PDB file of C-alpha atoms in Angstrom:
ATOM      1  CA  UNK A   1     -35.673 -20.111  22.415  1.00 45.00           C
ATOM      2  CA  UNK A   2     -35.074 -21.354  18.872  1.00 47.00           C
ATOM      3  CA  UNK A   3     -36.532 -18.150  17.421  1.00 44.00           C
ATOM      4  CA  UNK A   4     -34.265 -16.104  19.673  1.00 43.00           C
ATOM      5  CA  UNK A   5     -31.274 -18.178  18.562  1.00 47.00           C
ATOM      6  CA  UNK A   6     -32.050 -17.449  14.901  1.00 44.00           C
ATOM      7  CA  UNK A   7     -32.480 -13.745  15.633  1.00 44.00           C
ATOM      8  CA  UNK A   8     -29.190 -13.667  17.549  1.00 48.00           C
ATOM      9  CA  UNK A   9     -27.380 -15.465  14.730  1.00 46.00           C
ATOM     10  CA  UNK A  10     -28.847 -13.086  12.138  1.00 46.00           C
ATOM     11  CA  UNK A  11     -27.698 -10.095  14.192  1.00 48.00           C
ATOM     12  CA  UNK A  12     -24.202 -11.549  14.433  1.00 46.00           C
ATOM     13  CA  UNK A  13     -23.897 -12.329  10.734  1.00 48.00           C
ATOM     14  CA  UNK A  14     -25.382  -9.048   9.541  1.00 49.00           C
ATOM     15  CA  UNK A  15     -23.095  -6.899  11.693  1.00 48.00           C
ATOM     16  CA  UNK A  16     -20.190  -5.215   9.900  1.00 49.00           C
ATOM     17  CA  UNK A  17     -17.068  -7.355   9.864  1.00 60.00           C
ATOM     18  CA  UNK A  18     -14.165  -5.296  11.202  1.00 57.00           C
ATOM     19  CA  UNK A  19     -10.723  -6.738  10.535  1.00 84.00           C
ATOM     20  CA  UNK A  20      -7.647  -5.765  12.479  1.00 94.00           C
ATOM     21  CA  UNK A  21      -5.372  -3.197  10.790  1.00 97.00           C
ATOM     22  CA  UNK A  22      -2.419  -4.593   8.841  1.00 98.00           C
ATOM     23  CA  UNK A  23       0.725  -2.519   8.314  1.00 98.00           C
ATOM     24  CA  UNK A  24       2.757  -2.921   5.122  1.00 98.00           C
ATOM     25  CA  UNK A  25       6.045  -1.449   6.378  1.00 98.00           C
ATOM     26  CA  UNK A  26       7.981  -0.985   3.136  1.00 98.00           C
ATOM     27  CA  UNK A  27      10.653   1.058   4.959  1.00 98.00           C
ATOM     28  CA  UNK A  28      11.694  -2.028   6.915  1.00 98.00           C
ATOM     29  CA  UNK A  29      14.603  -3.161   4.749  1.00 98.00           C
ATOM     30  CA  UNK A  30      18.229  -3.555   5.824  1.00 98.00           C
ATOM     31  CA  UNK A  31      21.251  -4.994   4.035  1.00 98.00           C
ATOM     32  CA  UNK A  32      24.330  -6.460   5.696  1.00 97.00           C
ATOM     33  CA  UNK A  33      26.821  -9.118   4.654  1.00 96.00           C
ATOM     34  CA  UNK A  34      25.064  -9.609   1.348  1.00 95.00           C
ATOM     35  CA  UNK A  35      21.739 -10.424   3.039  1.00 97.00           C
ATOM     36  CA  UNK A  36      18.496  -8.427   3.100  1.00 98.00           C
ATOM     37  CA  UNK A  37      16.396  -8.522   6.262  1.00 98.00           C
ATOM     38  CA  UNK A  38      13.086  -6.914   7.195  1.00 98.00           C
ATOM     39  CA  UNK A  39       9.789  -6.741   5.314  1.00 98.00           C
ATOM     40  CA  UNK A  40      10.770  -8.441   2.074  1.00 98.00           C
ATOM     41  CA  UNK A  41       8.872  -8.756  -1.216  1.00 98.00           C
ATOM     42  CA  UNK A  42       8.042 -12.219  -2.471  1.00 97.00           C
ATOM     43  CA  UNK A  43       9.589 -11.525  -5.882  1.00 97.00           C
ATOM     44  CA  UNK A  44      12.341  -8.918  -5.491  1.00 96.00           C
ATOM     45  CA  UNK A  45      15.514  -8.860  -7.565  1.00 96.00           C
ATOM     46  CA  UNK A  46      18.754  -7.659  -5.974  1.00 96.00           C
ATOM     47  CA  UNK A  47      19.836  -4.317  -7.392  1.00 93.00           C
ATOM     48  CA  UNK A  48      21.650  -1.111  -6.501  1.00 86.00           C
ATOM     49  CA  UNK A  49      23.814  -2.346  -3.616  1.00 90.00           C
ATOM     50  CA  UNK A  50      21.292  -3.762  -1.214  1.00 95.00           C
ATOM     51  CA  UNK A  51      18.017  -2.544  -2.697  1.00 97.00           C
ATOM     52  CA  UNK A  52      15.376  -4.818  -4.215  1.00 98.00           C
ATOM     53  CA  UNK A  53      13.771  -4.109  -7.596  1.00 98.00           C
ATOM     54  CA  UNK A  54      10.917  -5.357  -9.745  1.00 98.00           C
ATOM     55  CA  UNK A  55      13.327  -6.114 -12.597  1.00 97.00           C
ATOM     56  CA  UNK A  56      17.027  -6.227 -13.444  1.00 95.00           C
ATOM     57  CA  UNK A  57      17.372  -2.500 -14.020  1.00 95.00           C
ATOM     58  CA  UNK A  58      20.580  -2.950 -16.016  1.00 93.00           C
ATOM     59  CA  UNK A  59      18.553  -4.470 -18.835  1.00 93.00           C
ATOM     60  CA  UNK A  60      14.839  -3.911 -18.166  1.00 94.00           C
ATOM     61  CA  UNK A  61      12.474  -1.485 -16.443  1.00 97.00           C
ATOM     62  CA  UNK A  62       9.301  -3.438 -15.791  1.00 97.00           C
ATOM     63  CA  UNK A  63       7.406  -5.790 -13.479  1.00 97.00           C
ATOM     64  CA  UNK A  64       6.113  -5.404  -9.953  1.00 98.00           C
ATOM     65  CA  UNK A  65       7.118  -5.948  -6.353  1.00 98.00           C
ATOM     66  CA  UNK A  66       4.644  -8.043  -4.326  1.00 98.00           C
ATOM     67  CA  UNK A  67       4.281  -8.054  -0.551  1.00 98.00           C
ATOM     68  CA  UNK A  68       2.123 -10.259   1.679  1.00 98.00           C
ATOM     69  CA  UNK A  69       1.105  -9.604   5.272  1.00 98.00           C
ATOM     70  CA  UNK A  70      -1.846 -10.645   7.431  1.00 97.00           C
ATOM     71  CA  UNK A  71      -3.410 -12.626   4.602  1.00 97.00           C
ATOM     72  CA  UNK A  72      -3.335  -9.599   2.268  1.00 98.00           C
ATOM     73  CA  UNK A  73      -1.178  -9.152  -0.836  1.00 98.00           C
ATOM     74  CA  UNK A  74      -0.278  -5.921  -2.608  1.00 98.00           C
ATOM     75  CA  UNK A  75       1.496  -5.479  -5.948  1.00 98.00           C
ATOM     76  CA  UNK A  76       3.487  -2.293  -6.664  1.00 98.00           C
ATOM     77  CA  UNK A  77       4.194  -1.065 -10.210  1.00 98.00           C
ATOM     78  CA  UNK A  78       5.907   2.069 -11.448  1.00 98.00           C
ATOM     79  CA  UNK A  79       5.130   4.475 -14.290  1.00 98.00           C
ATOM     80  CA  UNK A  80       7.041   7.253 -16.018  1.00 98.00           C
ATOM     81  CA  UNK A  81       5.659  10.211 -17.954  1.00 97.00           C
ATOM     82  CA  UNK A  82       2.118   8.823 -18.041  1.00 97.00           C
ATOM     83  CA  UNK A  83       3.123   5.461 -19.505  1.00 97.00           C
ATOM     84  CA  UNK A  84       1.649   2.087 -18.636  1.00 98.00           C
ATOM     85  CA  UNK A  85       2.405   0.844 -15.135  1.00 98.00           C
ATOM     86  CA  UNK A  86       4.971  -1.942 -15.117  1.00 97.00           C
ATOM     87  CA  UNK A  87       6.469  -0.813 -18.433  1.00 95.00           C
ATOM     88  CA  UNK A  88       9.377   1.654 -18.882  1.00 94.00           C
ATOM     89  CA  UNK A  89       9.647   1.937 -15.089  1.00 97.00           C
ATOM     90  CA  UNK A  90      10.710  -0.345 -12.246  1.00 97.00           C
ATOM     91  CA  UNK A  91       9.753  -0.257  -8.567  1.00 98.00           C
ATOM     92  CA  UNK A  92      12.569  -0.234  -6.024  1.00 98.00           C
ATOM     93  CA  UNK A  93      12.457  -0.962  -2.295  1.00 98.00           C
ATOM     94  CA  UNK A  94      15.268   1.195  -0.967  1.00 98.00           C
ATOM     95  CA  UNK A  95      17.156  -0.175   2.035  1.00 98.00           C
ATOM     96  CA  UNK A  96      18.156   1.822   5.098  1.00 98.00           C
ATOM     97  CA  UNK A  97      20.404   0.239   7.719  1.00 98.00           C
ATOM     98  CA  UNK A  98      19.459   2.989  10.146  1.00 98.00           C
ATOM     99  CA  UNK A  99      15.790   1.959  10.024  1.00 98.00           C
ATOM    100  CA  UNK A 100      14.399   2.217  13.564  1.00 98.00           C
ATOM    101  CA  UNK A 101      10.917   0.723  13.288  1.00 98.00           C
ATOM    102  CA  UNK A 102       9.036   3.975  13.835  1.00 98.00           C
ATOM    103  CA  UNK A 103       6.123   4.672  11.512  1.00 98.00           C
ATOM    104  CA  UNK A 104       5.834   8.338  12.460  1.00 98.00           C
ATOM    105  CA  UNK A 105       7.558  11.204  14.209  1.00 98.00           C
ATOM    106  CA  UNK A 106      10.524  13.512  13.643  1.00 98.00           C
ATOM    107  CA  UNK A 107      13.002  10.756  14.492  1.00 98.00           C
ATOM    108  CA  UNK A 108      11.515   8.044  12.245  1.00 98.00           C
ATOM    109  CA  UNK A 109      14.193   6.676   9.896  1.00 98.00           C
ATOM    110  CA  UNK A 110      13.655   4.515   6.805  1.00 98.00           C
ATOM    111  CA  UNK A 111      13.062   4.746   3.067  1.00 98.00           C
ATOM    112  CA  UNK A 112      10.476   2.599   1.251  1.00 98.00           C
ATOM    113  CA  UNK A 113       9.218   2.264  -2.300  1.00 98.00           C
ATOM    114  CA  UNK A 114      10.421   4.396  -5.187  1.00 98.00           C
ATOM    115  CA  UNK A 115      10.632   4.279  -8.993  1.00 98.00           C
ATOM    116  CA  UNK A 116      13.463   3.948 -11.522  1.00 97.00           C
ATOM    117  CA  UNK A 117      12.914   5.109 -15.101  1.00 96.00           C
ATOM    118  CA  UNK A 118      16.481   4.991 -16.442  1.00 94.00           C
ATOM    119  CA  UNK A 119      18.312   1.725 -17.053  1.00 92.00           C
ATOM    120  CA  UNK A 120      21.251   1.158 -14.759  1.00 87.00           C
ATOM    121  CA  UNK A 121      20.887   4.651 -13.273  1.00 88.00           C
ATOM    122  CA  UNK A 122      20.408   4.458  -9.514  1.00 85.00           C
ATOM    123  CA  UNK A 123      20.991   8.145  -8.755  1.00 86.00           C
ATOM    124  CA  UNK A 124      17.297   8.807  -8.180  1.00 87.00           C
ATOM    125  CA  UNK A 125      15.433   6.007  -6.422  1.00 95.00           C
ATOM    126  CA  UNK A 126      12.410   7.769  -4.924  1.00 96.00           C
ATOM    127  CA  UNK A 127       9.287   9.076  -6.673  1.00 98.00           C
ATOM    128  CA  UNK A 128      10.123  12.295  -8.453  1.00 97.00           C
ATOM    129  CA  UNK A 129       9.174  14.336 -11.508  1.00 97.00           C
ATOM    130  CA  UNK A 130       6.936  12.458 -13.993  1.00 97.00           C
ATOM    131  CA  UNK A 131       7.009   9.300 -11.831  1.00 98.00           C
ATOM    132  CA  UNK A 132       4.061   7.485 -10.249  1.00 98.00           C
ATOM    133  CA  UNK A 133       3.428   4.277  -8.346  1.00 98.00           C
ATOM    134  CA  UNK A 134       0.357   2.011  -8.333  1.00 98.00           C
ATOM    135  CA  UNK A 135      -0.407  -0.273  -5.388  1.00 98.00           C
ATOM    136  CA  UNK A 136      -2.996  -2.933  -6.176  1.00 98.00           C
ATOM    137  CA  UNK A 137      -4.412  -5.218  -3.478  1.00 98.00           C
ATOM    138  CA  UNK A 138      -5.726  -8.658  -4.402  1.00 98.00           C
ATOM    139  CA  UNK A 139      -8.848  -8.023  -2.325  1.00 97.00           C
ATOM    140  CA  UNK A 140     -10.872  -5.081  -1.112  1.00 97.00           C
ATOM    141  CA  UNK A 141      -9.174  -3.177   1.708  1.00 98.00           C
ATOM    142  CA  UNK A 142      -9.935  -0.122   3.783  1.00 98.00           C
ATOM    143  CA  UNK A 143      -6.973   2.242   3.773  1.00 98.00           C
ATOM    144  CA  UNK A 144      -6.505   4.410   6.860  1.00 98.00           C
ATOM    145  CA  UNK A 145      -3.046   5.945   6.402  1.00 98.00           C
ATOM    146  CA  UNK A 146      -0.005   6.116   4.134  1.00 98.00           C
ATOM    147  CA  UNK A 147       3.560   6.643   5.281  1.00 98.00           C
ATOM    148  CA  UNK A 148       5.933   8.933   3.396  1.00 98.00           C
ATOM    149  CA  UNK A 149       9.671   9.523   3.670  1.00 98.00           C
ATOM    150  CA  UNK A 150      11.792  12.315   2.255  1.00 98.00           C
ATOM    151  CA  UNK A 151      14.989  12.146   0.205  1.00 96.00           C
ATOM    152  CA  UNK A 152      17.078  11.810   3.366  1.00 96.00           C
ATOM    153  CA  UNK A 153      15.078   8.745   4.507  1.00 98.00           C
ATOM    154  CA  UNK A 154      13.439  10.860   7.185  1.00 98.00           C
ATOM    155  CA  UNK A 155      10.294  12.921   7.775  1.00 98.00           C
ATOM    156  CA  UNK A 156      12.012  16.286   8.155  1.00 98.00           C
ATOM    157  CA  UNK A 157      13.653  17.127   4.819  1.00 97.00           C
ATOM    158  CA  UNK A 158      10.636  18.412   2.869  1.00 98.00           C
ATOM    159  CA  UNK A 159      10.096  22.133   2.639  1.00 94.00           C
ATOM    160  CA  UNK A 160       6.958  23.511   4.296  1.00 94.00           C
ATOM    161  CA  UNK A 161       3.770  22.719   2.366  1.00 97.00           C
ATOM    162  CA  UNK A 162       5.519  20.376  -0.077  1.00 98.00           C
ATOM    163  CA  UNK A 163       2.966  18.438  -2.131  1.00 98.00           C
ATOM    164  CA  UNK A 164       2.225  15.091  -3.789  1.00 98.00           C
ATOM    165  CA  UNK A 165      -0.853  13.713  -5.541  1.00 98.00           C
ATOM    166  CA  UNK A 166      -3.009  10.620  -5.068  1.00 98.00           C
ATOM    167  CA  UNK A 167      -5.817   8.901  -6.955  1.00 98.00           C
ATOM    168  CA  UNK A 168      -8.039   5.847  -6.662  1.00 98.00           C
ATOM    169  CA  UNK A 169      -8.706   5.438 -10.398  1.00 98.00           C
ATOM    170  CA  UNK A 170      -5.597   6.890 -12.106  1.00 98.00           C
ATOM    171  CA  UNK A 171      -7.865   9.557 -13.559  1.00 98.00           C
ATOM    172  CA  UNK A 172      -9.017  11.973 -10.863  1.00 98.00           C
ATOM    173  CA  UNK A 173      -6.067  13.249  -8.832  1.00 98.00           C
ATOM    174  CA  UNK A 174      -6.074  15.050  -5.490  1.00 98.00           C
ATOM    175  CA  UNK A 175      -3.219  17.124  -4.091  1.00 98.00           C
ATOM    176  CA  UNK A 176      -2.021  16.446  -0.550  1.00 98.00           C
ATOM    177  CA  UNK A 177       0.680  17.852   1.711  1.00 98.00           C
ATOM    178  CA  UNK A 178       3.687  15.671   2.397  1.00 98.00           C
ATOM    179  CA  UNK A 179       3.665  15.062   6.172  1.00 98.00           C
ATOM    180  CA  UNK A 180       6.748  17.018   7.272  1.00 98.00           C
ATOM    181  CA  UNK A 181       7.893  16.039  10.795  1.00 98.00           C
ATOM    182  CA  UNK A 182       5.056  13.476  10.972  1.00 98.00           C
ATOM    183  CA  UNK A 183       5.575  10.875   8.264  1.00 98.00           C
ATOM    184  CA  UNK A 184       1.978   9.599   8.180  1.00 98.00           C
ATOM    185  CA  UNK A 185      -0.814  10.935   5.958  1.00 98.00           C
ATOM    186  CA  UNK A 186      -4.383  10.034   6.976  1.00 98.00           C
ATOM    187  CA  UNK A 187      -6.271   8.771   3.935  1.00 98.00           C
ATOM    188  CA  UNK A 188      -9.600   6.960   4.258  1.00 97.00           C
ATOM    189  CA  UNK A 189     -10.728   4.940   1.245  1.00 98.00           C
ATOM    190  CA  UNK A 190     -11.978   1.438   0.488  1.00 98.00           C
ATOM    191  CA  UNK A 191     -10.936  -0.320  -2.697  1.00 98.00           C
ATOM    192  CA  UNK A 192      -8.270  -2.350  -4.478  1.00 98.00           C
ATOM    193  CA  UNK A 193      -6.228   0.392  -6.149  1.00 98.00           C
ATOM    194  CA  UNK A 194      -4.186   3.314  -4.835  1.00 98.00           C
ATOM    195  CA  UNK A 195      -2.016   5.629  -6.957  1.00 99.00           C
ATOM    196  CA  UNK A 196       0.588   8.182  -5.874  1.00 99.00           C
ATOM    197  CA  UNK A 197       2.660  10.547  -8.001  1.00 98.00           C
ATOM    198  CA  UNK A 198       4.961  13.546  -7.921  1.00 98.00           C
ATOM    199  CA  UNK A 199       2.953  16.723  -8.391  1.00 98.00           C
ATOM    200  CA  UNK A 200       0.555  19.285  -7.017  1.00 98.00           C
ATOM    201  CA  UNK A 201       2.107  22.580  -8.062  1.00 94.00           C
ATOM    202  CA  UNK A 202       5.255  24.634  -7.584  1.00 96.00           C
ATOM    203  CA  UNK A 203       6.079  22.946  -4.255  1.00 97.00           C
ATOM    204  CA  UNK A 204       5.871  19.354  -5.489  1.00 98.00           C
ATOM    205  CA  UNK A 205       8.617  17.298  -3.864  1.00 98.00           C
ATOM    206  CA  UNK A 206      10.039  13.777  -4.138  1.00 98.00           C
ATOM    207  CA  UNK A 207       9.075  11.031  -1.714  1.00 98.00           C
ATOM    208  CA  UNK A 208       9.095   7.332  -0.875  1.00 98.00           C
ATOM    209  CA  UNK A 209       6.027   5.307   0.097  1.00 98.00           C
ATOM    210  CA  UNK A 210       7.205   4.005   3.470  1.00 98.00           C
ATOM    211  CA  UNK A 211       4.068   2.195   4.647  1.00 98.00           C
ATOM    212  CA  UNK A 212       0.355   1.560   4.196  1.00 98.00           C
ATOM    213  CA  UNK A 213      -2.091   0.692   6.967  1.00 98.00           C
ATOM    214  CA  UNK A 214      -5.127  -1.231   5.722  1.00 98.00           C
ATOM    215  CA  UNK A 215      -7.881  -3.522   6.955  1.00 98.00           C
ATOM    216  CA  UNK A 216      -9.439  -6.383   5.000  1.00 98.00           C
ATOM    217  CA  UNK A 217     -13.001  -5.837   3.768  1.00 96.00           C
ATOM    218  CA  UNK A 218     -15.086  -8.936   2.979  1.00 90.00           C
ATOM    219  CA  UNK A 219     -16.166  -9.193  -0.640  1.00 71.00           C
ATOM    220  CA  UNK A 220     -19.943  -9.289  -1.421  1.00 67.00           C
ATOM    221  CA  UNK A 221     -19.826 -13.040  -2.042  1.00 50.00           C
ATOM    222  CA  UNK A 222     -18.641 -13.515   1.552  1.00 45.00           C
ATOM    223  CA  UNK A 223     -21.808 -11.881   2.851  1.00 45.00           C
ATOM    224  CA  UNK A 224     -23.847 -14.011   0.467  1.00 40.00           C
ATOM    225  CA  UNK A 225     -22.330 -17.174   1.929  1.00 42.00           C
ATOM    226  CA  UNK A 226     -23.110 -15.970   5.450  1.00 44.00           C
ATOM    227  CA  UNK A 227     -26.747 -15.371   4.533  1.00 45.00           C
ATOM    228  CA  UNK A 228     -26.982 -18.798   2.924  1.00 44.00           C
ATOM    229  CA  UNK A 229     -25.627 -20.286   6.127  1.00 42.00           C
ATOM    230  CA  UNK A 230     -28.224 -18.384   8.128  1.00 43.00           C
ATOM    231  CA  UNK A 231     -30.969 -19.731   5.869  1.00 46.00           C
ATOM    232  CA  UNK A 232     -29.806 -23.312   6.360  1.00 43.00           C
ATOM    233  CA  UNK A 233     -29.733 -22.896  10.152  1.00 44.00           C
ATOM    234  CA  UNK A 234     -33.224 -21.410  10.125  1.00 47.00           C
ATOM    235  CA  UNK A 235     -34.530 -24.246   7.933  1.00 41.00           C
ATOM    236  CA  UNK A 236     -32.970 -26.840  10.251  1.00 48.00           C
ATOM    237  CA  UNK A 237     -34.552 -25.276  13.341  1.00 46.00           C
ATOM    238  CA  UNK A 238     -37.985 -25.196  11.697  1.00 52.00           C
ATOM    239  CA  UNK A 239     -37.727 -28.871  10.812  1.00 52.00           C
ATOM    240  CA  UNK A 240     -36.806 -29.765  14.377  1.00 53.00           C
ATOM    241  CA  UNK A 241     -39.745 -27.772  15.676  1.00 53.00           C
ATOM    242  CA  UNK A 242     -42.086 -29.672  13.322  1.00 54.00           C
TER     243      UNK A 242
END
């Protein structure tokens, strides 16, 4: 019985740990009566009439916006014209009072994260020509989908086959199609870092990052601790048997 218990415990601990999906719904931001509500960053600065920014864009274009949900934290930084992330560009979470809570579909309304690269110029708050955004998670995550919104805070305004680009190392870039009428782009990758930028050819179009759906992935040291625990249980059972 003790041997079976050890075997059962080993099977349990060695099985893949599957965490529940966590949605970072950046499009969930409203502004009324001088108050922001929704999915708020932990470090946002009020800017542009209800939006939240990574810095005071009247004087500086820098910093990051950080969001926490389900025990996970992500930091968003902007870049312009290939410059360093978090310098010469600010991240903005654009508000939308018509936000309806839908992650996908033709009737989904909401904005999300964009980039500013001109001081005190709020005329272009999404991710457009020469702009990029970097989303860095504090721990390893498995990404399953990314939400995008068009200029009109919807999923319908892009032209057919409009493109964007993504990378996992800020070096190798892949072109994808902006999800017209859908809003969600399936993207399977495990890591800490995810990059998105304007680009992909003659049909490149502007966009917001409206959401990310991720699951926590235990770090290697977590598995090591589980195996150590298994060893201690096994040792204890052997001593009792003796």
